[in-house]
mmCIF file of C-alpha atoms in Angstrom:
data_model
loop_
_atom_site.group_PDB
_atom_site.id
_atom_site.type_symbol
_atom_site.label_atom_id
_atom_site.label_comp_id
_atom_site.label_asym_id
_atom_site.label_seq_id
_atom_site.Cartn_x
_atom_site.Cartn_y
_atom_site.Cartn_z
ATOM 1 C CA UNK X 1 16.441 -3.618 6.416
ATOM 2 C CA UNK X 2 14.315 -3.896 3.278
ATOM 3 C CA UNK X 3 12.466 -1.244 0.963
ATOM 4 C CA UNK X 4 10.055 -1.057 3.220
ATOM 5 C CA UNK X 5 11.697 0.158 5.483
ATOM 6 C CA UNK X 6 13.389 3.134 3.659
ATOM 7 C CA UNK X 7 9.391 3.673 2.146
ATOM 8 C CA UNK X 8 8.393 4.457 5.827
ATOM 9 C CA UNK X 9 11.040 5.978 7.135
ATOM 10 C CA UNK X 10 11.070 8.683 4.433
ATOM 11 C CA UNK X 11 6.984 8.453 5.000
ATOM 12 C CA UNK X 12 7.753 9.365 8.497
ATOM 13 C CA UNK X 13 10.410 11.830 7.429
ATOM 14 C CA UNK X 14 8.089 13.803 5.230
ATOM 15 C CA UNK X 15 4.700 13.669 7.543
ATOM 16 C CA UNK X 16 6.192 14.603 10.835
ATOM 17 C CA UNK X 17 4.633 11.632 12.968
ATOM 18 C CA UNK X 18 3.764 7.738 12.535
ATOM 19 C CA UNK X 19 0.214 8.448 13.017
ATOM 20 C CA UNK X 20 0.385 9.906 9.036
ATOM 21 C CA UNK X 21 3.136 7.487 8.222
ATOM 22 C CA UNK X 22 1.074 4.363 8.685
ATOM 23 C CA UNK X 23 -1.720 5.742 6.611
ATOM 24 C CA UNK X 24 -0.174 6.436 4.141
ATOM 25 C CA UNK X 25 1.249 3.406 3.856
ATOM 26 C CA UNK X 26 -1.232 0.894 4.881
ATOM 27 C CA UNK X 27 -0.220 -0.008 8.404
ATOM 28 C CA UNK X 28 -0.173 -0.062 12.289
ATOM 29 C CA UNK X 29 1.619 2.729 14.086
ATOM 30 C CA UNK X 30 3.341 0.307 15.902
ATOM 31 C CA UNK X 31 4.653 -1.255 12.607
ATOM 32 C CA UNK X 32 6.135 1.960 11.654
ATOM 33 C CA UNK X 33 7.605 2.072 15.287
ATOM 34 C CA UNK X 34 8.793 -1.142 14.284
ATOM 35 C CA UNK X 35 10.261 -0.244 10.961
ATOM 36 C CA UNK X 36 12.150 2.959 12.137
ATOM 37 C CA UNK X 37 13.441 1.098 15.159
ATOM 38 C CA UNK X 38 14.830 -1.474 12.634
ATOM 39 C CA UNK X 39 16.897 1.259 10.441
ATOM 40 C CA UNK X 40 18.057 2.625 13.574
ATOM 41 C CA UNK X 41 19.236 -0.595 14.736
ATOM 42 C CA UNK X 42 20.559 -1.209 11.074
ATOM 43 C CA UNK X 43 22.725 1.792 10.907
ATOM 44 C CA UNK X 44 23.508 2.701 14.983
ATOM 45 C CA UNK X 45 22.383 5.857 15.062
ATOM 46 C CA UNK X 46 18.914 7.075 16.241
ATOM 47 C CA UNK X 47 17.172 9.230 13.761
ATOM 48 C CA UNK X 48 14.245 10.876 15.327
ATOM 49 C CA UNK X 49 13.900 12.777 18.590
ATOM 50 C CA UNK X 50 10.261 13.017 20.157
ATOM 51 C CA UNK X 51 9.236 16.418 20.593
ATOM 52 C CA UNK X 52 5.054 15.884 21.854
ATOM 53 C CA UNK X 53 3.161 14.583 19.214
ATOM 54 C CA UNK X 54 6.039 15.432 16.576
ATOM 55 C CA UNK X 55 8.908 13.934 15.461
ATOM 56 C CA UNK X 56 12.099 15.967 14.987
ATOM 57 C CA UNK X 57 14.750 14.577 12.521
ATOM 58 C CA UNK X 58 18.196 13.586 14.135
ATOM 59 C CA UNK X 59 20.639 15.114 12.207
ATOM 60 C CA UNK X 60 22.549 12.294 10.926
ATOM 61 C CA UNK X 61 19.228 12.099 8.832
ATOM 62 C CA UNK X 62 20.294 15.007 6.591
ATOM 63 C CA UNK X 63 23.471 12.881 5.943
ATOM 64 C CA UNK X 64 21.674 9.637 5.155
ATOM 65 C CA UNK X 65 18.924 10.995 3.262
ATOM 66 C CA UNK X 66 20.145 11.890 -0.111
ATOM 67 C CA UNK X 67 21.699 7.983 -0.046
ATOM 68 C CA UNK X 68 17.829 6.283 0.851
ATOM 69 C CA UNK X 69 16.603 8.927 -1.783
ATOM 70 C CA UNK X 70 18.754 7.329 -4.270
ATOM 71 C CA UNK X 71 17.502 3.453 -3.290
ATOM 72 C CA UNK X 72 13.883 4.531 -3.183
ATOM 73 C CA UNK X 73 14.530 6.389 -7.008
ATOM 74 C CA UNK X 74 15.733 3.484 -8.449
ATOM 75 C CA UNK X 75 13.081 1.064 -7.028
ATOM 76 C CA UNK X 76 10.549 3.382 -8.503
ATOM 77 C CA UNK X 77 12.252 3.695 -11.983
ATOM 78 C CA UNK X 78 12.492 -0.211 -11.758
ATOM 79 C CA UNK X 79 8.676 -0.690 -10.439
ATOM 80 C CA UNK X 80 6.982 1.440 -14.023
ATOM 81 C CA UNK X 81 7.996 -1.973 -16.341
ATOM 82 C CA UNK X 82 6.531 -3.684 -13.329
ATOM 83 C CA UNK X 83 2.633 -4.619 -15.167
ATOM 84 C CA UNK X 84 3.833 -2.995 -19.098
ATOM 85 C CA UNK X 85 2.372 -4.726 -21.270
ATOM 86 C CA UNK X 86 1.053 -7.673 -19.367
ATOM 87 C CA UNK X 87 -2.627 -8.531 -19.829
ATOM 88 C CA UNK X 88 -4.158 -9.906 -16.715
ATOM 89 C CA UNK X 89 -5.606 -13.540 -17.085
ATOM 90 C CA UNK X 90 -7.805 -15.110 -15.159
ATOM 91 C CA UNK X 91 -11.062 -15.918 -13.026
ATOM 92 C CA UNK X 92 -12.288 -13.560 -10.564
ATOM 93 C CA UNK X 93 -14.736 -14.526 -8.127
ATOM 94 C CA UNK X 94 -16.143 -12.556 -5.235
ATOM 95 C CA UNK X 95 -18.516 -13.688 -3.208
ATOM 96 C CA UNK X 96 -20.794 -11.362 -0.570
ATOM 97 C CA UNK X 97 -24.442 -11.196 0.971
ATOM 98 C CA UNK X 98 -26.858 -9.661 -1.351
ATOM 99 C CA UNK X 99 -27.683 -7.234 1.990
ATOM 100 C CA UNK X 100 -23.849 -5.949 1.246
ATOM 101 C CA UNK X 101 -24.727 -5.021 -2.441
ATOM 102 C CA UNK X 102 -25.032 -0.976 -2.436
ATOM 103 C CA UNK X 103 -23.913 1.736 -4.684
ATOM 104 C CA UNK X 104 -20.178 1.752 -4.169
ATOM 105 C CA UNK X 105 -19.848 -2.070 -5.039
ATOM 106 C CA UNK X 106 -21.864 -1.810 -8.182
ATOM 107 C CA UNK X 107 -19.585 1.184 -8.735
ATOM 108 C CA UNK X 108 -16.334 -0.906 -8.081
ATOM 109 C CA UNK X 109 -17.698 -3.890 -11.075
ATOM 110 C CA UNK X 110 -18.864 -0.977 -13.111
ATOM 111 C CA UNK X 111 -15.091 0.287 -13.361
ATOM 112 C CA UNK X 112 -13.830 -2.957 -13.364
ATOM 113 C CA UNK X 113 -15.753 -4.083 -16.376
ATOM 114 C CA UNK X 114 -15.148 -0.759 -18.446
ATOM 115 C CA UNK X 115 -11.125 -1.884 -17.534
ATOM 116 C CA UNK X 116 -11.562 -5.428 -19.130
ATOM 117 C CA UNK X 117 -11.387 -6.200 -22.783
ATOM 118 C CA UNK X 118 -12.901 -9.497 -22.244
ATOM 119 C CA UNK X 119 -14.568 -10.282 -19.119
ATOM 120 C CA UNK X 120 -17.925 -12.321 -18.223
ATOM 121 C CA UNK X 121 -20.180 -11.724 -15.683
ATOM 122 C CA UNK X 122 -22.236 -14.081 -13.687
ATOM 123 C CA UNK X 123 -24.711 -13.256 -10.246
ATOM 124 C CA UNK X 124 -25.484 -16.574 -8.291
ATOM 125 C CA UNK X 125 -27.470 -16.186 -5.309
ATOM 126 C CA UNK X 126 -26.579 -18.740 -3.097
ATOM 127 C CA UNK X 127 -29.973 -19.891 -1.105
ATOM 128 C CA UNK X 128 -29.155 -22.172 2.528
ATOM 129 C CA UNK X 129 -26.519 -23.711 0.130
ATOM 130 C CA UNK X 130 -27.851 -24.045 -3.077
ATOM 131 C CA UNK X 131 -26.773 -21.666 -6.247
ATOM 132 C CA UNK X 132 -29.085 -20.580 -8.372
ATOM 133 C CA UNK X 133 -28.048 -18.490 -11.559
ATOM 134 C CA UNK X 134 -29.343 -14.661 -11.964
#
């Protein structure tokens, strides 16, 4: 069991289904599946009954909850001094097709460069191998 884990489960707690759950956090239905089946494992008890496309809450979960609510609190208190006061450093380089260039992309470096104190930006085309600067 991990923070994941208690992430999804209370994901899966609040949205009713996995469907939602993995959205919401970024992953397959069947990693949810995989997740709650984990914490069930983890604690011996199973904590959602399948009612259609819903899930209904055991209720052992109304016992648990106020305990994983606790965990996930404190991780989130923790996780606010996670980037404070850190400058990020470094070289970023992206490379992509000039056919993939469209509005949203120029939108993503446009935000990205009003977010930078000091940045530089460079185009190369690359031609059959070769860069050229542009």
């Amino acid at each position: 069991m991990n923070l994941l884990t208690l992430k999804i489960f209370e994901s899966v707690l609040r949205n009713g289904n996995f469907l939602a759950a993995s959205k919401e956090n970024n992953c397959s239905q069947s990693s949810v599946n995989f997740h709650i089946k984990n914490l069930e494992e983890f604690l011996g008890v199973q904590l959602f009954e399948k009612t259609g496309r819903y899930l209904r809450p055991t209720a052992v979960v109304q016992e648990i909850l106020p305990d994983i609510k606790v965990i996930l609190d404190a991780y989130s208190s923790l996780e606010k001094f996670k980037f404070k006061e850190k400058e990020l450093i470094g070289t970023l380089k992206v490379g992509f097709n000039d056919a993939l260039v469209n509005d949203k992309l120029a939108a993503v470096f446009q935000k990205f460069k009003k977010n930078r104190t000091q940045r530089h930006f460079a185009r190369r085309k690359c031609l059959h191998g070769l860069r050229t600067q542009g």
